[in-house]
PDB file of C-alpha atoms and ligand atoms in Angstrom:
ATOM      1  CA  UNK H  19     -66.756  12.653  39.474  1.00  0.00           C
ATOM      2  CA  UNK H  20     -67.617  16.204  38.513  1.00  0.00           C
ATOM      3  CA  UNK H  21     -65.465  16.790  35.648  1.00  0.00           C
ATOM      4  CA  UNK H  22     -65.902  13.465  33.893  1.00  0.00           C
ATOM      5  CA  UNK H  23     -68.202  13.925  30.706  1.00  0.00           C
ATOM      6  CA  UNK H  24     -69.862   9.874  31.177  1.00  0.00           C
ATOM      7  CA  UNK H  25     -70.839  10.823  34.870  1.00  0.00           C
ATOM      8  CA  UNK H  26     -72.821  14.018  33.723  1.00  0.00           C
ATOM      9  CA  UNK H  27     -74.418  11.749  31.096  1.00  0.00           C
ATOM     10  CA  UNK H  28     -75.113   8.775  33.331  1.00  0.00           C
ATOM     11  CA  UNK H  29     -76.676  11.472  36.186  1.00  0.00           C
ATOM     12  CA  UNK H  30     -78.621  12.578  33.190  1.00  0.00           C
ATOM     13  CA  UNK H  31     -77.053  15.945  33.323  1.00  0.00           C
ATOM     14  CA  UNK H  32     -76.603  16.200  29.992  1.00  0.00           C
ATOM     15  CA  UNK H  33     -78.407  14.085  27.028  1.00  0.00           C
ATOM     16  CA  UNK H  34     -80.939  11.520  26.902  1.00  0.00           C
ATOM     17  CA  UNK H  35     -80.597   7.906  27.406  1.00  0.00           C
ATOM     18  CA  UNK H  36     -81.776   5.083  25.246  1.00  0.00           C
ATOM     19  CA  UNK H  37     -81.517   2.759  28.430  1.00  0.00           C
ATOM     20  CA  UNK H  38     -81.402   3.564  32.209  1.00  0.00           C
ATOM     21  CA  UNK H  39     -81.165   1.490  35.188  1.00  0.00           C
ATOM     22  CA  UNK H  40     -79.867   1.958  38.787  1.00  0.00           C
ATOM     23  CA  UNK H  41     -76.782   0.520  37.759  1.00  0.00           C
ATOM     24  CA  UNK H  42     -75.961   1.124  33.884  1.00  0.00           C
ATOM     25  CA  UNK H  43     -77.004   3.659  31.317  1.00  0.00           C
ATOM     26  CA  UNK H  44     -76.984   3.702  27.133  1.00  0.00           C
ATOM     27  CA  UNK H  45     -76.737   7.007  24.985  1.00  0.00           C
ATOM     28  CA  UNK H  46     -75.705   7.418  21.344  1.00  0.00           C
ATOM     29  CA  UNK H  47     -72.167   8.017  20.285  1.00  0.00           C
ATOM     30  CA  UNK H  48     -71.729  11.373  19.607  1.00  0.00           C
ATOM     31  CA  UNK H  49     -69.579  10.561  17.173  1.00  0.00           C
ATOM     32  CA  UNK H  50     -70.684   7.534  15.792  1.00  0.00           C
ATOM     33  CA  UNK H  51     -68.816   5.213  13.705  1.00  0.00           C
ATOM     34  CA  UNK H  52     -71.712   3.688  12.425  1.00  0.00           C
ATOM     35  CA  UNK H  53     -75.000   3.422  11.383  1.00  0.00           C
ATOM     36  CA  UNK H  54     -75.972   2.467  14.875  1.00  0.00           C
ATOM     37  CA  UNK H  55     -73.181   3.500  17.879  1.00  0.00           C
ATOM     38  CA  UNK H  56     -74.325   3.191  21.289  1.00  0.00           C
ATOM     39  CA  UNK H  57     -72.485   3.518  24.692  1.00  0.00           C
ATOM     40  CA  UNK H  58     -73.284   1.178  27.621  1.00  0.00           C
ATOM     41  CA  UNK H  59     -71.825   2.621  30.666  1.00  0.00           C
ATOM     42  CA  UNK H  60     -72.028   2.332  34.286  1.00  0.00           C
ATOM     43  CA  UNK H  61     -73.346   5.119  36.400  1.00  0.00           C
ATOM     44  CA  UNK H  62     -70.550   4.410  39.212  1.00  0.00           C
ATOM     45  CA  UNK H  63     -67.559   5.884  38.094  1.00  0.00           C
ATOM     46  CA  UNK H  64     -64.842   3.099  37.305  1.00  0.00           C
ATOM     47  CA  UNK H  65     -61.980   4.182  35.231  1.00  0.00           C
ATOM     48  CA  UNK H  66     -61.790   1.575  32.813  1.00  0.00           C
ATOM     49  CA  UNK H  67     -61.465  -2.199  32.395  1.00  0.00           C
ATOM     50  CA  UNK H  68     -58.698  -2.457  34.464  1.00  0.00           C
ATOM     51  CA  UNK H  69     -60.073  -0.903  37.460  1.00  0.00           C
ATOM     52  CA  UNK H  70     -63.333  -3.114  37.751  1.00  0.00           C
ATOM     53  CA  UNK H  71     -61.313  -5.688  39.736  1.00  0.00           C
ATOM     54  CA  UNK H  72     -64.131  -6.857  42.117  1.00  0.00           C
ATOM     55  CA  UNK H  73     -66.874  -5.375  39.730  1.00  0.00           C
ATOM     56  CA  UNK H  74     -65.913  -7.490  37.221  1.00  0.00           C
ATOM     57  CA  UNK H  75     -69.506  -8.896  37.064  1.00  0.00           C
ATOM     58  CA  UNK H  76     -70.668  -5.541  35.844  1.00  0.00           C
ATOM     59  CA  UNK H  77     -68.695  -6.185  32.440  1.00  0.00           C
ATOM     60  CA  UNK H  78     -71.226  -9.235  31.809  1.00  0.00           C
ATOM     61  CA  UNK H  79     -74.051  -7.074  32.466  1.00  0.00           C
ATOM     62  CA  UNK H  80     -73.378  -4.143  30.018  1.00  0.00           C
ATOM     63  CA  UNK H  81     -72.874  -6.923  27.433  1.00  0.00           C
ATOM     64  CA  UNK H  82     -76.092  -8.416  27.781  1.00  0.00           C
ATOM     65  CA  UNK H  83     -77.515  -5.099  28.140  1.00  0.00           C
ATOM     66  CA  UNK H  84     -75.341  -4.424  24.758  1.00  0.00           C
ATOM     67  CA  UNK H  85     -77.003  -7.243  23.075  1.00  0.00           C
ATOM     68  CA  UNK H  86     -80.724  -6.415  24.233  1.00  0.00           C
ATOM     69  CA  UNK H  87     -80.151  -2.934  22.720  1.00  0.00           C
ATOM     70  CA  UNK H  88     -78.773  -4.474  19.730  1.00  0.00           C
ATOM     71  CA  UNK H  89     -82.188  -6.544  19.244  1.00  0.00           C
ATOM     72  CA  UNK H  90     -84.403  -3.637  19.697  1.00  0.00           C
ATOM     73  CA  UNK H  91     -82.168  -1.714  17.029  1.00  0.00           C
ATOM     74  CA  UNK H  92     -82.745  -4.482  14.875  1.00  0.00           C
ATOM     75  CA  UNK H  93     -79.297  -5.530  14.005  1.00  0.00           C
ATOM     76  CA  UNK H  94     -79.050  -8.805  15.755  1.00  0.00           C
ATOM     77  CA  UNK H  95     -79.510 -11.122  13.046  1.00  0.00           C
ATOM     78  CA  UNK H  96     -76.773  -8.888  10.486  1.00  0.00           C
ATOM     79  CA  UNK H  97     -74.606  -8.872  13.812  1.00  0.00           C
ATOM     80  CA  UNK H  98     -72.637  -6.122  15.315  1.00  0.00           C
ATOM     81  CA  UNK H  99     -69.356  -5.247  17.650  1.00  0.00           C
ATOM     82  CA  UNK H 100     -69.059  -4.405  21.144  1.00  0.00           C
ATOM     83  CA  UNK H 101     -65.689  -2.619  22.009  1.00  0.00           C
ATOM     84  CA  UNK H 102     -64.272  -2.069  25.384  1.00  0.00           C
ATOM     85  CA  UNK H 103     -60.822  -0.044  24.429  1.00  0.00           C
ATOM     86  CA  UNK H 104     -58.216   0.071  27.557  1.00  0.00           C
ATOM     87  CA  UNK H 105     -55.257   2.813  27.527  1.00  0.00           C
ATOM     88  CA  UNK H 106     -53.349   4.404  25.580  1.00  0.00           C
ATOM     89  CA  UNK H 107     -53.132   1.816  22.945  1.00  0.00           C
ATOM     90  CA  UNK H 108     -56.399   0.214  23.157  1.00  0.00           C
ATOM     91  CA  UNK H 109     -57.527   3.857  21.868  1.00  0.00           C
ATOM     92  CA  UNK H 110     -59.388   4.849  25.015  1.00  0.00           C
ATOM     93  CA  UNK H 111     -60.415   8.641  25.495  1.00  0.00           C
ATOM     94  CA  UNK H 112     -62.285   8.703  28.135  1.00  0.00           C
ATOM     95  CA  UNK H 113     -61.933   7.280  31.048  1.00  0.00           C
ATOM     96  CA  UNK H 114     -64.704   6.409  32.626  1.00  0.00           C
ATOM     97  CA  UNK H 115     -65.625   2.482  32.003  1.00  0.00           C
ATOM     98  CA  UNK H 116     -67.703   2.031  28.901  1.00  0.00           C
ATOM     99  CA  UNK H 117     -68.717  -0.464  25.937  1.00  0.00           C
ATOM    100  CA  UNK H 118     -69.040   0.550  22.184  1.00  0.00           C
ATOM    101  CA  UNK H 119     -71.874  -1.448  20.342  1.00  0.00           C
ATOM    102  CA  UNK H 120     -71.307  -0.898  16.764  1.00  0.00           C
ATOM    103  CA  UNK H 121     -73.570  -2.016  14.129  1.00  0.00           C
ATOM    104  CA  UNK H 122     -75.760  -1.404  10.903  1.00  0.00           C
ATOM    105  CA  UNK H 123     -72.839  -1.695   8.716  1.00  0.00           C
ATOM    106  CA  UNK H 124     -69.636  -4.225   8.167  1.00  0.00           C
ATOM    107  CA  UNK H 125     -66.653  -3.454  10.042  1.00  0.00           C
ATOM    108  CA  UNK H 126     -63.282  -4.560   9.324  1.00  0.00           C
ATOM    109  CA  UNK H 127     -60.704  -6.748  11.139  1.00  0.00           C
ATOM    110  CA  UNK H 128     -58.445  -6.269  12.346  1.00  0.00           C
ATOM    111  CA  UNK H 129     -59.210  -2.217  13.790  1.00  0.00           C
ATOM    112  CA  UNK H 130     -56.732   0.088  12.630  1.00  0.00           C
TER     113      UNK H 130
HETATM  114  P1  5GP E  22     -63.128   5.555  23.657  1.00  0.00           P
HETATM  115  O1  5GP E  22     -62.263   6.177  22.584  1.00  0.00           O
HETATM  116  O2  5GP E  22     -62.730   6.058  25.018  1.00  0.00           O
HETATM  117  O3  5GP E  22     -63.196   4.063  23.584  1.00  0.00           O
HETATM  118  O4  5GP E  22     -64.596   6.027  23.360  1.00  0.00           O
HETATM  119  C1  5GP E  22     -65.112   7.249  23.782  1.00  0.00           C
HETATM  120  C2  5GP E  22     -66.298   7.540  22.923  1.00  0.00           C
HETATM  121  O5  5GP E  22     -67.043   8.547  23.550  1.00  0.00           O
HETATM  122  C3  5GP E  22     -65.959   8.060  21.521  1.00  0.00           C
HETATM  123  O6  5GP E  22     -66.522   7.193  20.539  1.00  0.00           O
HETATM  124  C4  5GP E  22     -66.556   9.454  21.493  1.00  0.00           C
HETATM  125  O7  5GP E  22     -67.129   9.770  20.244  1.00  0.00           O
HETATM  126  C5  5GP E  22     -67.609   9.389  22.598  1.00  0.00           C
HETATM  127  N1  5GP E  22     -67.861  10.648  23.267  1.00  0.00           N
HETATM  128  C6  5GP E  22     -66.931  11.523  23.743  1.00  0.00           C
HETATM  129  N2  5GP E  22     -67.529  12.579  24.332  1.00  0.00           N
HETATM  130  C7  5GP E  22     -68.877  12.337  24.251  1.00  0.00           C
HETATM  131  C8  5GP E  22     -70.017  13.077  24.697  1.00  0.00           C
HETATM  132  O8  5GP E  22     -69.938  14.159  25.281  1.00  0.00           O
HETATM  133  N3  5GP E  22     -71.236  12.528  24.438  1.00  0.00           N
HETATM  134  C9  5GP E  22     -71.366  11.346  23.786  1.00  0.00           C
HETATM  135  N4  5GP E  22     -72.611  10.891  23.576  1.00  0.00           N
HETATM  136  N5  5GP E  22     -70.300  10.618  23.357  1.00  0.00           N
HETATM  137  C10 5GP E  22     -69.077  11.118  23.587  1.00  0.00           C
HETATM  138 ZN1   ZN E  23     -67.173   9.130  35.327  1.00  0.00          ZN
END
């Protein structure tokens, strides 16, 4: 989709990536809520979680992809958080499909 801001990034329009695959790609928050804050997305557009419906598979991949990244940042033995948020109250603003892996720091629970 031309006007949606994870689509540039995925096409590598705009950024760098700290992964990239045929199917996914992983940049840095730009505004991160953490020491380390990195999206997983995929390069397809899908909407959100709610839209992967017969995709649903790709949700297992960006988590292991998630946790790989979270080993080469070295914060898999302090731990971290991955975060898909959904809607309006799930807190998501953007909507194209992605997962938040926060780490590097405690977080609270529950989120605010
Ligand atoms: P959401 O609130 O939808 O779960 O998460 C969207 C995330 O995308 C936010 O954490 C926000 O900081 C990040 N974000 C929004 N625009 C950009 C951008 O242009 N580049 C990068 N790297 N991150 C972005
Ligand atoms: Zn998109």
């Amino acid at each position: 989709m031309d006007d949606c801001i994870f689509c540039k990034i995925a096409q590598g329009r705009l950024g760098s990536f700290i992964f990239e695959d045929d199917e996914l790609a992983a940049f840095k928050d730009i505004n991160p809520a953490g020491p380390v804050h990195v999206l997983v997305v995929p390069k397809k557009h899908i909407p959100g979680i709610r839209e992967v419906k017969e995709d649903a598979s790709i949700i297992g991949r960006m988590a292991a992809r998630a946790v790989e990244i979270a080993a080469e940042m070295g914060i898999s033995d302090t731990g971290f958080r991955l975060v898909v948020n959904s809607g309006p109250d799930g807190g998501q603003s953007v909507q194209h499909l992605h997962m938040h892996l926060l780490g590097g720091r405690p977080f609270g629970w529950p989120p605010g």
